[in-house]
PDB file of C-alpha atoms in Angstrom:
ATOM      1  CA  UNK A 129      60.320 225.157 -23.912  1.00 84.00           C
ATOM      2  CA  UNK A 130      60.566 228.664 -25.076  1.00 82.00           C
ATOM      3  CA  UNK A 131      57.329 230.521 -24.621  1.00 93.00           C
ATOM      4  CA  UNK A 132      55.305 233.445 -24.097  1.00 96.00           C
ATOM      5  CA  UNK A 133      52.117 232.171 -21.408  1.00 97.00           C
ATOM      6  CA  UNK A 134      48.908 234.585 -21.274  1.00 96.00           C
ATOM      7  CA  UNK A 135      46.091 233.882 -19.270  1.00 97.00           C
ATOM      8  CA  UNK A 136      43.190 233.668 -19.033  1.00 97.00           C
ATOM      9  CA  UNK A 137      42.696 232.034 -22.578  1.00 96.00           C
ATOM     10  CA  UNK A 138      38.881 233.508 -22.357  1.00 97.00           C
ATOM     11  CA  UNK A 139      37.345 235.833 -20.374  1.00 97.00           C
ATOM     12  CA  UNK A 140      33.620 237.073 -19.896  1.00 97.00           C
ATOM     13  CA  UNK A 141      33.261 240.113 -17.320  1.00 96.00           C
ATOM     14  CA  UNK A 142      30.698 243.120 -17.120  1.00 96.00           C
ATOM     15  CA  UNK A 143      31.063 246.945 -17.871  1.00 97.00           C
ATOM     16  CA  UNK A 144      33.955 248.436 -15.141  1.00 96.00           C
ATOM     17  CA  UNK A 145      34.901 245.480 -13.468  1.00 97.00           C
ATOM     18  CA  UNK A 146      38.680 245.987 -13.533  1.00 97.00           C
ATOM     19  CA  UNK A 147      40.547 243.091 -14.637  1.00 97.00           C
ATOM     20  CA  UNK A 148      43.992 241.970 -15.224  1.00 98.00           C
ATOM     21  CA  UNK A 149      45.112 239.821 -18.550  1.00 98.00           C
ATOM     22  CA  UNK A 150      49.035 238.434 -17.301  1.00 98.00           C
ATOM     23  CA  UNK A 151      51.943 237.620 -19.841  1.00 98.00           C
ATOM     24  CA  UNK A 152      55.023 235.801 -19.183  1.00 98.00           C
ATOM     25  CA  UNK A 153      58.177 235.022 -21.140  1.00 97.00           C
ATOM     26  CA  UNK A 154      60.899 232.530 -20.377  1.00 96.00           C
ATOM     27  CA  UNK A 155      63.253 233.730 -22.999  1.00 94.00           C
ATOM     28  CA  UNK A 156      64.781 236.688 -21.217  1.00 94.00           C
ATOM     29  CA  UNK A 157      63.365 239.097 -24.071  1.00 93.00           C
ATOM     30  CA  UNK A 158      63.724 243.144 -23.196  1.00 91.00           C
ATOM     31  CA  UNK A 159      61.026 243.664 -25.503  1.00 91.00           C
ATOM     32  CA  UNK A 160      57.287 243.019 -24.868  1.00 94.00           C
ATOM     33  CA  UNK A 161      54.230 244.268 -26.412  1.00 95.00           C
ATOM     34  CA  UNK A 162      50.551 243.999 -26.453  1.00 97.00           C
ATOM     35  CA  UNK A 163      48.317 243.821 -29.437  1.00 97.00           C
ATOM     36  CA  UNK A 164      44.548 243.804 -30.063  1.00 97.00           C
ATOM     37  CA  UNK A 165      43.261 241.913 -32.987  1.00 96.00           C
ATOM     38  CA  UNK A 166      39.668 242.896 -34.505  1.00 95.00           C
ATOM     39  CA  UNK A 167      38.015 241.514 -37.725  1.00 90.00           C
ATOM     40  CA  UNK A 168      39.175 243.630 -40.677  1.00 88.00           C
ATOM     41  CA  UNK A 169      41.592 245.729 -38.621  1.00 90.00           C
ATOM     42  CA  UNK A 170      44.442 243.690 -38.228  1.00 90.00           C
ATOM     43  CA  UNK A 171      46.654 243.705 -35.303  1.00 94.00           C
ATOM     44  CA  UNK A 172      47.337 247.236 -32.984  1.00 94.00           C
ATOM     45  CA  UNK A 173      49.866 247.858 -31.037  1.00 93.00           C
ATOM     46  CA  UNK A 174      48.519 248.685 -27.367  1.00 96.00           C
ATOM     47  CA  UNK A 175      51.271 249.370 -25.234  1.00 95.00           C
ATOM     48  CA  UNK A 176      55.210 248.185 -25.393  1.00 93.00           C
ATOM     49  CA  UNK A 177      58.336 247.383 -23.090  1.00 93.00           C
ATOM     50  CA  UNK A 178      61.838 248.192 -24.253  1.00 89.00           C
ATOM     51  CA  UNK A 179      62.873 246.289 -20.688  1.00 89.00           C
ATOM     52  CA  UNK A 180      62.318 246.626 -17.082  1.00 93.00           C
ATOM     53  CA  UNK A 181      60.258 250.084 -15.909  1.00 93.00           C
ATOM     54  CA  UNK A 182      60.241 251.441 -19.208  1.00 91.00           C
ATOM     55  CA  UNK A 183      56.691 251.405 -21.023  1.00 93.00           C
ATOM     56  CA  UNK A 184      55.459 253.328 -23.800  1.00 91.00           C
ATOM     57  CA  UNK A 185      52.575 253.675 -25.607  1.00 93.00           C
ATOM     58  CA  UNK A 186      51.479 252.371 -28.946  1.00 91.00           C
ATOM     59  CA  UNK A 187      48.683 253.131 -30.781  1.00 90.00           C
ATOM     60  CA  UNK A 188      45.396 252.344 -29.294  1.00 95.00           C
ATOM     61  CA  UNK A 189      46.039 252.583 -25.627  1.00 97.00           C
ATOM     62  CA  UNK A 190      43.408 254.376 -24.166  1.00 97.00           C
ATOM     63  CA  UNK A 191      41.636 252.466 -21.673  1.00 97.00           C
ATOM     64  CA  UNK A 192      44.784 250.132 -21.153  1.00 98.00           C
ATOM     65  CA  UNK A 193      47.479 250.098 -18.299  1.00 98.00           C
ATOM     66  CA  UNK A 194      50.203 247.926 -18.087  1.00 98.00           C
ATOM     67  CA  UNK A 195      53.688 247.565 -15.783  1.00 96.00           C
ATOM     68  CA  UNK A 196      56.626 246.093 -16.339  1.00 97.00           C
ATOM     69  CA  UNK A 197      58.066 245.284 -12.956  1.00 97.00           C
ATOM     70  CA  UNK A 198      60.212 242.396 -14.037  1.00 96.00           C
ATOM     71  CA  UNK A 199      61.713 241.188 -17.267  1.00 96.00           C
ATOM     72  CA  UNK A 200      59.535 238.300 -17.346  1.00 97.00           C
ATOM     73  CA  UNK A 201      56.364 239.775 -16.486  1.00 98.00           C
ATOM     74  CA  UNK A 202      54.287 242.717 -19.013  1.00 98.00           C
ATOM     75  CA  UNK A 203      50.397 242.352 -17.330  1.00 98.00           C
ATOM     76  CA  UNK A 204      47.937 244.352 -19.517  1.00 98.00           C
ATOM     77  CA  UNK A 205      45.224 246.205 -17.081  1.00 98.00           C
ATOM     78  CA  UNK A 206      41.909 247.072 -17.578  1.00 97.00           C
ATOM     79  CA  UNK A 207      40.398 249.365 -15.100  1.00 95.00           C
ATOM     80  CA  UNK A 208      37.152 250.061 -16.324  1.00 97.00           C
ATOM     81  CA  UNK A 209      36.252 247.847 -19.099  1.00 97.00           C
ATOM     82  CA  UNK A 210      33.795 248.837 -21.841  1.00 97.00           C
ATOM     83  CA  UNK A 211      32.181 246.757 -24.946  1.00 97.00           C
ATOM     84  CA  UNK A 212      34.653 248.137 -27.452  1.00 97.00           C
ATOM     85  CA  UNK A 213      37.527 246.583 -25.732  1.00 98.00           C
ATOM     86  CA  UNK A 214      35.914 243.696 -26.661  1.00 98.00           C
ATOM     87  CA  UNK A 215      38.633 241.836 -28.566  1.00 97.00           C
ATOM     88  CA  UNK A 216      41.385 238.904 -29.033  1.00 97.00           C
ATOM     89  CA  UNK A 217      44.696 239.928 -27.151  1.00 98.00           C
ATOM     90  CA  UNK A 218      47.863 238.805 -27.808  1.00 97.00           C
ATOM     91  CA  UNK A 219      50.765 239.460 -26.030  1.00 97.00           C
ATOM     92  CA  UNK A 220      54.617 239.290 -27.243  1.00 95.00           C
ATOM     93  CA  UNK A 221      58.269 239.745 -26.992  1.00 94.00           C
ATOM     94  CA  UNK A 222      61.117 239.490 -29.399  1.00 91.00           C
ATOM     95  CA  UNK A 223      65.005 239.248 -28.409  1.00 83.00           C
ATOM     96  CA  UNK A 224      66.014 242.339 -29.987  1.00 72.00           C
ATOM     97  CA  UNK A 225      64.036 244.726 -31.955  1.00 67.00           C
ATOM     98  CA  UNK A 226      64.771 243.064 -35.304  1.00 72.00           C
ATOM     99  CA  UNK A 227      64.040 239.968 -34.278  1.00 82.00           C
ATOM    100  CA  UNK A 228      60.096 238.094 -35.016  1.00 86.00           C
ATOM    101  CA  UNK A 229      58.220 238.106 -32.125  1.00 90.00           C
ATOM    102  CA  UNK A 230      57.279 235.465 -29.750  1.00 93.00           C
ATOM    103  CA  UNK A 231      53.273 235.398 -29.663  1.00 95.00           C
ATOM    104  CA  UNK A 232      51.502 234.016 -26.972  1.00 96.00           C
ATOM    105  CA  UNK A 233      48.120 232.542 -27.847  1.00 95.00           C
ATOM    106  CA  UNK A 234      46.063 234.806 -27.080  1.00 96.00           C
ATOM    107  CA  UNK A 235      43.142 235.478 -24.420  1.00 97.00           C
ATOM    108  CA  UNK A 236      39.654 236.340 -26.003  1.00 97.00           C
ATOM    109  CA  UNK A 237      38.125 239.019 -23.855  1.00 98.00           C
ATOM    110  CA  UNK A 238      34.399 239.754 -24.195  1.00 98.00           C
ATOM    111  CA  UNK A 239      32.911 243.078 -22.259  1.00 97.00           C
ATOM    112  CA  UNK A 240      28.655 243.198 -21.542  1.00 96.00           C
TER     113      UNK A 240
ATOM    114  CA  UNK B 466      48.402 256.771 -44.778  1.00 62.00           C
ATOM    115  CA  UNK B 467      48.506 252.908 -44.347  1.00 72.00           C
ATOM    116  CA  UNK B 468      51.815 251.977 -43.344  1.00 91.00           C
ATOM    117  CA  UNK B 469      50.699 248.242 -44.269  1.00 95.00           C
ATOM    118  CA  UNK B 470      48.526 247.598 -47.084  1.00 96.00           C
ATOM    119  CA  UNK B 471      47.107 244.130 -47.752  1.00 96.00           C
ATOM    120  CA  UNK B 472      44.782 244.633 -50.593  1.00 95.00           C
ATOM    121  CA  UNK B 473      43.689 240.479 -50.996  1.00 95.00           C
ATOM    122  CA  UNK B 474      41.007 239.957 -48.508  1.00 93.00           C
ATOM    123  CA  UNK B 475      40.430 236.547 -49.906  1.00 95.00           C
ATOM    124  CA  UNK B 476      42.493 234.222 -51.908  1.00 95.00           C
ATOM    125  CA  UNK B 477      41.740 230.517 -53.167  1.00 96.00           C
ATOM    126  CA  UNK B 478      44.667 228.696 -54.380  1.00 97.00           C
ATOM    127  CA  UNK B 479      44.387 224.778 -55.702  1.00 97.00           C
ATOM    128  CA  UNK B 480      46.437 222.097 -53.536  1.00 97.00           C
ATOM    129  CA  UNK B 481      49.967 222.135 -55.160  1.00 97.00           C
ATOM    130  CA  UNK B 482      50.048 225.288 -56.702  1.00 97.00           C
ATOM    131  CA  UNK B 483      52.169 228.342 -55.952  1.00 98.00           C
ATOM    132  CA  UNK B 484      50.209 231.071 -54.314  1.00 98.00           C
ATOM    133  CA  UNK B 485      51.737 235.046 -54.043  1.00 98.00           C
ATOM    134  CA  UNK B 486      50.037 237.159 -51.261  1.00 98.00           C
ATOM    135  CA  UNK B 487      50.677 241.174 -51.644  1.00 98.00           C
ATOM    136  CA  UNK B 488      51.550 243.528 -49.384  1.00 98.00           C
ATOM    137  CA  UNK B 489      52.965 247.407 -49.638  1.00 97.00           C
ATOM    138  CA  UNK B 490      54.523 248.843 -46.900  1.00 97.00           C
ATOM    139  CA  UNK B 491      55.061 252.826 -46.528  1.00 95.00           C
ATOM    140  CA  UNK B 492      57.948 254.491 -44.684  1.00 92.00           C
ATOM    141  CA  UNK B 493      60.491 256.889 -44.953  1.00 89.00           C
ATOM    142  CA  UNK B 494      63.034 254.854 -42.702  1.00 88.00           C
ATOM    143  CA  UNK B 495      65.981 253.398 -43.799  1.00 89.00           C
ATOM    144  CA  UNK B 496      66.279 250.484 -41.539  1.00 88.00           C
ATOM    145  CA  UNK B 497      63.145 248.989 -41.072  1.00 90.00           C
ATOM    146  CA  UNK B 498      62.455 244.698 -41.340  1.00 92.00           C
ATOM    147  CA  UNK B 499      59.087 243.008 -43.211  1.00 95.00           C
ATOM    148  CA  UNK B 500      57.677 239.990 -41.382  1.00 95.00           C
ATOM    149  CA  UNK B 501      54.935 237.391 -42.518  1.00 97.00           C
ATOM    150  CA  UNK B 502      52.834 236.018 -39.839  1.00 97.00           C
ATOM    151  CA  UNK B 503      50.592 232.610 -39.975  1.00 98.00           C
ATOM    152  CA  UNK B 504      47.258 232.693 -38.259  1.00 97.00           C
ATOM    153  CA  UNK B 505      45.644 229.357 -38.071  1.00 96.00           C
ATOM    154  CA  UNK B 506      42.008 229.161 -37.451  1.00 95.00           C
ATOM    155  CA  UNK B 507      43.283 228.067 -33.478  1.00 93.00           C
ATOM    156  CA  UNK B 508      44.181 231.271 -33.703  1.00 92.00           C
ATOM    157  CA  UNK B 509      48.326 231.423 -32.507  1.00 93.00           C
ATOM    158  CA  UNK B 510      50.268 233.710 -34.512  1.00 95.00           C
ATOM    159  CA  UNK B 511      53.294 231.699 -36.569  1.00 95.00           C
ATOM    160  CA  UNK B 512      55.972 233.507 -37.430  1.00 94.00           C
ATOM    161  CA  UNK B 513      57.381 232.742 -41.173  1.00 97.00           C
ATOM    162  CA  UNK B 514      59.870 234.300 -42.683  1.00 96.00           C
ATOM    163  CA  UNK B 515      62.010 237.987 -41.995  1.00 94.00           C
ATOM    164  CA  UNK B 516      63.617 240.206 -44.579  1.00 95.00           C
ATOM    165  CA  UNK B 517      65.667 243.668 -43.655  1.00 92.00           C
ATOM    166  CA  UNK B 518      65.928 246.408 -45.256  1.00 92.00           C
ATOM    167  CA  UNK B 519      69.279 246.225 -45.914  1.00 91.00           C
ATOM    168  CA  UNK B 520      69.189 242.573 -47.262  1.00 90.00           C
ATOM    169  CA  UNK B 521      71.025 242.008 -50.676  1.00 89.00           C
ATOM    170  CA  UNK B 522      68.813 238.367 -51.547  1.00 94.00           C
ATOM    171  CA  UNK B 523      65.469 238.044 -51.098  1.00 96.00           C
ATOM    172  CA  UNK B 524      64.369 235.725 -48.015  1.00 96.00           C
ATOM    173  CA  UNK B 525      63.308 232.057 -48.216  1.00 97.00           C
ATOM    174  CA  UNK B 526      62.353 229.798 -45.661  1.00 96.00           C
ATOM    175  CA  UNK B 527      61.790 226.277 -46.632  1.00 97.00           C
ATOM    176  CA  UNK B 528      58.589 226.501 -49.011  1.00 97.00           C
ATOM    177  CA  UNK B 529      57.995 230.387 -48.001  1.00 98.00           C
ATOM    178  CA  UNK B 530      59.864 232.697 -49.982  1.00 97.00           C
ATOM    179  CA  UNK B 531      59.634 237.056 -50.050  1.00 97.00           C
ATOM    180  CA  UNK B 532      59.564 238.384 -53.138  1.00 97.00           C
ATOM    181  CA  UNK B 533      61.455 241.871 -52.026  1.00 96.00           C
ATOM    182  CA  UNK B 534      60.682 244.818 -54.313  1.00 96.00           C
ATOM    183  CA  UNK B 535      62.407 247.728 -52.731  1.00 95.00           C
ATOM    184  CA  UNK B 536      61.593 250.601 -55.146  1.00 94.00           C
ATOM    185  CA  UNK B 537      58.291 249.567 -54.926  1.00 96.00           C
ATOM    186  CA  UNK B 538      57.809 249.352 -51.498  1.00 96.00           C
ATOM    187  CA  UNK B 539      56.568 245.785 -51.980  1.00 97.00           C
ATOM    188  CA  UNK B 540      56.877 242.238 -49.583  1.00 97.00           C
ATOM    189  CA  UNK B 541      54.768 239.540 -51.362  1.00 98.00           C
ATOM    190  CA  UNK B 542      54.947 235.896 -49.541  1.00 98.00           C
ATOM    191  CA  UNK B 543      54.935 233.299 -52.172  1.00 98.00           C
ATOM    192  CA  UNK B 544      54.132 229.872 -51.035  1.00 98.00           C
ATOM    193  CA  UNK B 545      55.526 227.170 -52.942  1.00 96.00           C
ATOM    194  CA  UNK B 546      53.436 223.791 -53.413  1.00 96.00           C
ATOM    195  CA  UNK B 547      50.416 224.566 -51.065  1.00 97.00           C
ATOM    196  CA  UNK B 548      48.977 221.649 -48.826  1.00 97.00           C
ATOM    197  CA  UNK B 549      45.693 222.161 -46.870  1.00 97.00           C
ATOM    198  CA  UNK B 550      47.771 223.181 -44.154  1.00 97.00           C
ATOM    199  CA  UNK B 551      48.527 226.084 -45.459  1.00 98.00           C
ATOM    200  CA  UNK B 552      44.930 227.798 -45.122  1.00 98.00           C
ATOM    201  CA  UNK B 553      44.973 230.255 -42.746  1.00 98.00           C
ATOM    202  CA  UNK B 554      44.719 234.184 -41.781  1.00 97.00           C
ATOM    203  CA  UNK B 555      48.737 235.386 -43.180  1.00 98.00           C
ATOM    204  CA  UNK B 556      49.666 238.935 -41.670  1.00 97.00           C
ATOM    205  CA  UNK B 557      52.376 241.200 -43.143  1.00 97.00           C
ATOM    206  CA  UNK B 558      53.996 243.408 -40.680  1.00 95.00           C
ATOM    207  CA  UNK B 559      56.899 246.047 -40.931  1.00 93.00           C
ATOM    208  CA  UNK B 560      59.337 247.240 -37.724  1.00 89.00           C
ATOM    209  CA  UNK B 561      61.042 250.767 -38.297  1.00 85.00           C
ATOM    210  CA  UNK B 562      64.130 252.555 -36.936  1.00 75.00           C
ATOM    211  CA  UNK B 563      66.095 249.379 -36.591  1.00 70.00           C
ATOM    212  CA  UNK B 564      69.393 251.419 -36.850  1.00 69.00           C
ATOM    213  CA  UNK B 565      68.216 254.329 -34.718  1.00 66.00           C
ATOM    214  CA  UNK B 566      66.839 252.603 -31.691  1.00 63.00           C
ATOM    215  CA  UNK B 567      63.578 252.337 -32.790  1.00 62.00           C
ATOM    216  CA  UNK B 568      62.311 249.724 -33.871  1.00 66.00           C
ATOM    217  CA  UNK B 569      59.575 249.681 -31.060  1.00 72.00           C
ATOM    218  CA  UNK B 570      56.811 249.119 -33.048  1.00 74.00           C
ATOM    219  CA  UNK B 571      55.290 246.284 -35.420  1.00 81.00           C
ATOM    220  CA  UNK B 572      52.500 247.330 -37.886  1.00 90.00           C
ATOM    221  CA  UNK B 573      50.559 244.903 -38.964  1.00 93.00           C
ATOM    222  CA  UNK B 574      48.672 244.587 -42.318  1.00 95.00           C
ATOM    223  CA  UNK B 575      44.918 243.471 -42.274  1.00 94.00           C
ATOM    224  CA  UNK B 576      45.916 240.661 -43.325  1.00 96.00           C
ATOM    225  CA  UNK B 577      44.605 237.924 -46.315  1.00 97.00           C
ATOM    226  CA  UNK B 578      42.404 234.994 -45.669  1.00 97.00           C
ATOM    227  CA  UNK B 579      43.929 232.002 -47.674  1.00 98.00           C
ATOM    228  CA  UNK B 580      41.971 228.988 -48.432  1.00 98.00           C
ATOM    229  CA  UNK B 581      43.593 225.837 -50.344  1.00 97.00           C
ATOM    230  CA  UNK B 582      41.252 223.411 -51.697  1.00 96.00           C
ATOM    231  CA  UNK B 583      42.177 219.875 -53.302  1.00 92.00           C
TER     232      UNK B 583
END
């Protein structure tokens, strides 16, 4: 089945605690991206793939890292997590760039 | 400026009826695609229907159709016959620079809450 997998699905963790939210696709898509969705804000671009070891940013990244070591693989990194990157995360991919994206279902992060 | 503009918060619609949900995009590109996204209280994001820039008919997709107003700069969904199914968050989003190797980024809308009742 064609998917996009993120986990964790939920995660609690404290102030700086560096953690690591993984995303996989199994559709051989060059293009992955991460998103942040808050109430009445919609959905913001984070950070985005156009394939392997290329990475760019979009347009809330500060605070973010990711990598994209393999096709497959786009992990989005938090090294020092704070409360206002408390937030639902949803990771993606699309074919080529005018195709929908793929969402994955998200991973709720909260930050205390 | 908002590149996406969903001005309906909220929107009730009665089981059956057709419902339209607005959106406005703003861009100076050429080649750029409109997307409508589902958002079920579950919370996955559905993709629904796609319409390009360049696109001579306006898109439909089973009981989804775009009602593509390019002068205007408008996207509205309509939904056909709504079932209870149908409630949900629905997201507009636009890509840009498809032609010039852009294309990188998806801007979403805020989106509009839509509730069907019987």
């Amino acid at each position: 089945e064609a998917q996009v997998t993120q986990n964790p699905r939920y995660l609690i963790t404290v102030t700086g605690k560096k953690l690591t939210v993984t995303c996989s696709q199994n559709m051989n898509h060059e293009y992955m991206s991460w998103y942040r969705q808050d109430p009445g804000l919609g959905l913001r671009q984070i950070y985005y793939s156009m394939n392997v070891e290329v990475t760019d940013k979009g347009d809330v990244p500060e605070g973010y890292k990711v990598s994209r070591k393999e096709k497959r693989n786009f992990p989005l990194i938090l090294e020092s997590p704070s409360p206002n990157q408390t937030s639902l995360y949803f990771c993606a991919s699309s074919r080529i760039t005018s195709s929908p994206l793929h969402f994955g279902n998200g991973t709720r992060l909260t930050v205390t | 400026a908002q590149k996406i503009t969903q001005t309906q918060p909220g929107m009730f619609v009665q089981e059956k009826e057709a419902v339209t949900l607005d959106c406005t995009y703003d861009t100076s590109d050429p080649s750029y695609g409109l997307f409508w996204y589902k958002q079920p209280s579950s919370g996955e994001m559905i993709f629904l229907i796609y319409q390009g820039s360049y696109d001579q008919q306006n898109a439909t997709e089973g009981r989804y159709s775009l009602n593509f107003q390019k002068a205007r700069k408008s996207a509205n969904l309509v939904i056909s016959a709504s079932q209870l199914g149908d409630s949900a968050m629905y997201f507009c989003a636009m890509r840009e620079g498809l032609l010039t190797g852009g294309g990188n980024k998806l801007t979403f809308g805020t989106g509009t809450q839509l509730k069907v009742e019987l």
